[in-house]
Every structure is written in C-alpha cells, then in structure tokens.
XYZ file of C-alpha atoms in Angstrom:
299
model
C -1.670 -35.832 20.098
C -0.581 -33.982 16.302
C -3.361 -35.317 14.672
C -5.668 -34.975 17.206
C -4.607 -30.601 16.856
C -5.010 -30.859 13.138
C -8.236 -32.742 13.078
C -9.368 -29.732 15.491
C -7.659 -26.695 13.751
C -9.735 -28.492 10.789
C -12.729 -28.557 12.720
C -12.465 -24.892 13.536
C -12.062 -23.382 10.267
C -14.910 -25.476 8.383
C -17.414 -24.829 11.703
C -15.863 -20.913 11.328
C -16.874 -21.371 7.083
C -20.644 -22.612 8.082
C -21.569 -20.115 10.378
C -19.725 -17.804 7.405
C -22.240 -19.114 5.667
C -25.332 -19.225 7.594
C -25.050 -15.170 8.050
C -24.945 -14.348 4.842
C -27.913 -16.343 4.221
C -29.746 -15.353 6.822
C -28.865 -10.992 5.503
C -30.179 -12.755 1.786
C -33.059 -13.916 3.419
C -33.828 -10.625 5.664
C -33.304 -7.944 2.854
C -34.771 -10.761 0.181
C -38.484 -9.797 2.417
C -38.517 -6.139 1.875
C -37.861 -7.495 -1.672
C -34.271 -6.052 -2.309
C -31.843 -8.508 -4.008
C -28.456 -7.043 -1.786
C -26.437 -10.033 -3.302
C -27.684 -8.080 -6.728
C -26.683 -5.291 -5.293
C -23.197 -5.433 -3.939
C -22.762 -7.351 -7.470
C -23.696 -3.540 -9.225
C -20.915 -2.358 -6.770
C -18.113 -4.192 -7.538
C -18.792 -4.337 -11.091
C -18.645 -0.756 -10.625
C -15.530 0.072 -8.762
C -13.971 -2.559 -10.785
C -14.852 -0.918 -14.460
C -14.098 2.570 -12.439
C -10.503 1.028 -11.941
C -10.375 1.014 -8.135
C -10.682 -2.845 -7.842
C -9.685 -5.712 -8.901
C -12.000 -9.307 -9.311
C -9.290 -10.373 -6.945
C -9.555 -10.352 -3.388
C -6.202 -9.201 -2.694
C -7.424 -6.239 -4.815
C -10.232 -5.162 -1.980
C -7.603 -5.880 0.604
C -5.003 -3.372 -1.337
C -7.215 -1.215 -0.985
C -8.904 -1.576 2.280
C -5.034 -0.942 3.436
C -4.752 2.102 2.072
C -7.461 3.551 2.599
C -5.958 2.693 6.639
C -2.592 3.775 5.650
C -3.252 7.116 4.044
C -7.550 7.851 4.340
C -8.143 8.435 1.502
C -8.661 5.982 -2.270
C -7.957 6.732 -5.316
C -10.295 7.196 -8.170
C -14.038 7.747 -7.767
C -17.054 5.225 -8.608
C -19.857 6.274 -10.878
C -22.583 4.111 -9.174
C -24.507 5.700 -6.717
C -27.391 4.413 -3.914
C -28.087 5.647 -0.912
C -26.716 2.158 1.370
C -26.433 4.100 3.994
C -30.298 3.407 4.212
C -30.028 0.354 4.441
C -28.695 -0.559 7.661
C -26.863 -3.462 6.243
C -24.724 -3.605 9.672
C -28.011 -3.471 12.128
C -28.760 -6.616 9.511
C -25.468 -8.385 9.971
C -25.570 -8.007 13.852
C -28.736 -9.113 14.016
C -27.857 -12.388 11.764
C -24.445 -12.943 13.149
C -26.072 -12.864 16.832
C -29.419 -15.365 16.016
C -26.985 -17.880 14.230
C -23.910 -17.504 16.972
C -26.082 -16.924 19.836
C -26.216 -21.140 20.164
C -22.762 -21.744 19.580
C -20.411 -21.956 22.603
C -18.365 -19.262 22.785
C -20.111 -16.723 20.066
C -18.331 -14.304 21.395
C -14.985 -15.342 20.330
C -16.524 -15.259 16.926
C -15.121 -12.909 14.662
C -18.202 -10.989 13.328
C -18.969 -10.404 16.551
C -15.407 -9.354 17.691
C -15.682 -7.062 14.831
C -18.561 -4.728 15.643
C -17.913 -4.835 19.407
C -14.507 -4.055 18.415
C -15.607 -1.055 15.561
C -18.103 0.479 18.156
C -15.518 0.731 20.726
C -12.826 2.217 18.497
C -15.758 5.067 17.443
C -16.329 6.171 21.661
C -12.614 6.495 22.183
C -11.788 8.587 19.174
C -15.228 10.654 19.238
C -13.605 14.088 19.889
C -11.109 13.158 16.872
C -13.797 12.305 14.835
C -16.106 15.057 15.165
C -12.876 17.490 14.102
C -11.947 14.956 11.238
C -15.218 12.747 9.524
C -12.958 10.682 7.179
C -10.849 9.901 11.014
C -13.757 7.370 11.199
C -13.331 5.658 7.719
C -9.628 5.925 8.750
C -9.871 3.805 12.076
C -12.711 1.480 10.385
C -10.195 0.855 7.344
C -7.926 0.010 9.862
C -9.920 -2.744 11.807
C -11.292 -4.234 8.665
C -7.931 -4.998 8.159
C -6.659 -6.411 11.369
C -9.541 -9.097 11.000
C -9.474 -10.132 7.363
C -7.253 -13.546 8.430
C -10.006 -14.144 10.977
C -12.193 -15.068 7.264
C -12.318 -17.018 4.439
C -10.769 -15.839 1.277
C -13.894 -17.483 -0.687
C -16.320 -16.285 2.180
C -19.359 -13.926 0.523
C -19.476 -12.110 4.192
C -16.695 -11.487 4.849
C -16.656 -9.871 -0.020
C -20.045 -8.387 0.744
C -18.226 -6.568 4.106
C -15.281 -5.613 2.426
C -17.837 -4.044 -0.868
C -19.969 -2.372 1.636
C -16.905 -0.445 2.720
C -14.767 0.395 -0.064
C -18.156 1.548 -1.781
C -18.461 4.412 0.640
C -14.365 4.921 1.457
C -14.843 5.693 -2.620
C -15.642 9.383 -3.406
C -18.708 9.486 -6.086
C -16.806 11.198 -9.303
C -17.669 15.077 -8.840
C -16.537 17.787 -10.308
C -14.004 17.940 -7.186
C -12.091 14.929 -8.179
C -12.617 15.025 -12.140
C -9.327 14.766 -12.989
C -7.909 12.793 -9.879
C -10.868 9.923 -11.422
C -9.446 10.805 -15.554
C -6.416 10.551 -14.255
C -6.168 7.330 -11.828
C -8.921 5.594 -15.075
C -6.963 3.727 -18.124
C -6.282 6.459 -20.466
C -5.563 3.853 -23.237
C -9.178 2.306 -23.636
C -9.342 -0.276 -25.772
C -11.716 1.462 -28.031
C -12.777 -1.683 -30.071
C -14.200 -2.858 -27.097
C -16.207 -0.680 -26.115
C -19.584 1.480 -26.720
C -18.830 5.127 -26.853
C -22.430 6.764 -26.176
C -22.188 10.872 -26.620
C -25.028 13.809 -26.423
C -23.671 17.198 -26.870
C -23.983 21.175 -25.853
C -27.864 21.171 -27.899
C -27.983 17.821 -25.880
C -27.357 15.836 -29.632
C -26.794 11.562 -29.020
C -24.397 9.487 -30.469
C -23.998 6.182 -30.582
C -20.022 5.500 -31.757
C -20.334 8.339 -33.923
C -23.462 8.357 -35.882
C -26.883 10.217 -34.727
C -29.303 8.327 -33.026
C -32.380 9.237 -30.870
C -33.225 7.731 -27.720
C -36.042 5.647 -28.285
C -32.390 3.549 -30.878
C -30.505 3.326 -27.995
C -31.377 -0.339 -26.891
C -32.153 -1.884 -30.411
C -28.214 -0.578 -31.535
C -26.926 -2.142 -27.737
C -28.682 -4.831 -28.172
C -25.577 -6.746 -30.429
C -22.767 -4.794 -29.227
C -23.708 -5.837 -25.847
C -25.086 -10.198 -26.427
C -22.559 -10.992 -29.204
C -19.298 -8.736 -28.916
C -19.606 -7.820 -25.174
C -18.576 -4.647 -24.965
C -19.145 -2.275 -22.147
C -20.699 1.034 -22.927
C -18.180 4.389 -22.222
C -20.446 7.010 -21.958
C -19.602 10.983 -21.443
C -21.715 14.321 -21.868
C -20.385 18.274 -21.889
C -21.038 20.135 -18.978
C -23.205 22.381 -20.551
C -26.105 18.945 -21.793
C -29.161 18.771 -19.603
C -28.454 16.591 -16.262
C -32.595 15.591 -17.683
C -31.695 14.120 -20.894
C -28.018 12.519 -19.403
C -30.491 11.034 -16.929
C -33.016 10.040 -19.600
C -30.369 7.925 -21.689
C -28.379 6.420 -18.696
C -32.119 4.344 -17.667
C -32.443 3.767 -20.973
C -29.442 1.769 -20.897
C -29.691 0.135 -17.327
C -33.923 -0.485 -18.777
C -32.164 -2.012 -21.949
C -30.062 -4.368 -19.692
C -33.019 -5.421 -17.914
C -34.633 -6.612 -20.804
C -31.522 -8.453 -21.700
C -31.277 -9.913 -18.935
C -35.127 -11.024 -18.394
C -34.822 -12.591 -22.065
C -31.827 -14.657 -20.941
C -33.786 -15.338 -17.914
C -36.568 -17.127 -19.839
C -34.468 -18.924 -21.364
C -32.509 -20.343 -19.042
C -34.205 -20.458 -16.201
C -38.722 -20.214 -18.251
C -38.485 -17.457 -15.378
C -38.566 -13.837 -15.502
C -36.405 -12.134 -14.429
C -37.241 -10.103 -11.447
C -39.031 -14.111 -9.855
C -34.932 -15.352 -9.391
C -34.041 -16.723 -6.744
C -30.884 -14.377 -5.523
C -28.403 -16.309 -6.858
C -29.574 -17.800 -10.619
C -30.369 -13.641 -10.627
C -26.009 -13.647 -10.291
C -25.782 -16.053 -12.876
C -27.894 -14.300 -14.945
C -25.601 -11.218 -14.208
C -22.639 -12.861 -15.296
C -23.926 -13.743 -18.800
C -24.774 -10.419 -19.008
C -22.711 -8.557 -17.117
C -23.215 -4.558 -16.398
C -20.410 -2.166 -17.247
C -21.000 1.383 -17.746
C -18.127 3.596 -17.468
C -19.339 7.801 -17.405
C -16.227 9.661 -18.686
C -15.053 13.019 -17.182
C -17.930 16.245 -19.303
C -15.936 17.582 -21.545
C-alpha cells in the first residue's frame, strides 16, 4: 500500500509539472503569434531586478521578496527597466492557456493555477472597498496569495517563475526622484569598478567613457571589447541638467549595440539572425551576452 501511495504521489507531481510546461509553451506561443518574445522580456526583467539588487538569481530570493511585500506592502530598491507590462494582459493569456490545457484533465479545477486565479478574483472582490482607499493594499494581498501558492509549484517551473517575475516587476517601483535615496542605499555602494564600464554625461551633455570624452557614434565600438572579451557591465549616469533627449539617445545606442552583438553571435552559433531565433535559442544567446545596465542616480 505504501508503495502504491508513493507511486501515485510521484505520478501526480510529474503530471502537474507536465501541465505547467504545456501551459508555459502555450503562453510563449500565444505571444509569438503577436510578434512578442515573452521569454526574452522576462529575462530582461530578471536581469534588471538582479542588477538593481532587488533579487538574486536564486528562486529563494524571489520568494523572499514576495514574502516581504506580503508582510510590509513594499520592496526595497527600485528597477531601472520600464515596460508597459499591463498592456500585455499576461494574466488573460495565462488564464486562457490554463483553461485550454487543464480542461480535459479530471478535476482540472483543482489545478493550482486555476485555484490561484479564482482565489485572486475572490480576494479582490472581498476587499474592493479597502483597495479603493489604499491602492497598495491589492499588491499586498496579491503577494500574500503568491506566497501561499508557491509550494504548490515545482521550484524549477518556468511557468511559476514567469508569474513571480511579472508581479515582482509590478511591485518594484521604477527609479525616480522620489526614491533615489532608497535606491542608492539599497544598491551596493562598493561596486567593483574594475568589472564595469562607466558612461557619464554631464550638464553640458558631454559624454565620457571611463573618463575619456567620446562622441555618441563611438560608444558601441568602445563597448564591444569590454563586453565580449572582458564581460563587463555598464554603469550609466548623468547630471540632473543633462538633456533627456541626449540621455535617451545614449541608452538607445547601448541597447542597439547589445542587439548587434547578439545578432552576430546568433549568426555564428546558429547561422540564423537573432530576430528569427526560437525563444529557447534566443535565451541561449542572451545568456552568452547578458545585458546588465545599472542606471545610477543623477548627480
């Protein structure tokens, strides 16, 4: 009897993981049909949260910060990556894929993600008045539910990781004038400058690269060996008086440089342009050339 019980438990866990994988692939495929690589987006979110010292790469770190949000209603630090994630309607696609994949399965309503979304809707309805008075209350309640459901998913589940990262992104405030001091205190002040490239633009919009004055068009040429051969990250900083247009152009130049390097690596490894890779292969290229940009508070 004990052997049978153990086998049933193992089979149940494998079945649950198999459903997780199928739902995850459904979500990825749905976004790909709309020409959006959600895997790459989540990778960028994770890299930025790690670079901003909000979380580490460990799964335990994500749970730790969600628990902190559930208990206190806030997460220390701030992110420097901004994307209109609300417009993606990720939850709607997750619900759709969950229903499609789990529906044929007996007792599909007991599948954790079905329960999670049902409980989330109930929770919001029950506390609608309190949420109207305090918008942060919904984040706190959602975090409490995320923490409660974490143990029902395999630690290696890419599906649950996607959900955690999506909410951690929403819970973490973007870097702004109101939280600069909090962000800077939370960011490791002892950054190893020997493993980072510092790009700075002053009040006169003059650009320097590790202390040397450069032109905008020179940035990528200077960055390439630092990133490809030395594996350095980027520290980007400006003055409060720096032109927003100039600062944005610098940021775009850095991003385009990463994109060009990833495309070259893709052609070398897969004989295919980066934009045409599958989400899995694109993730492999991203790991070979990780993009970590730390935007430091303006002077």
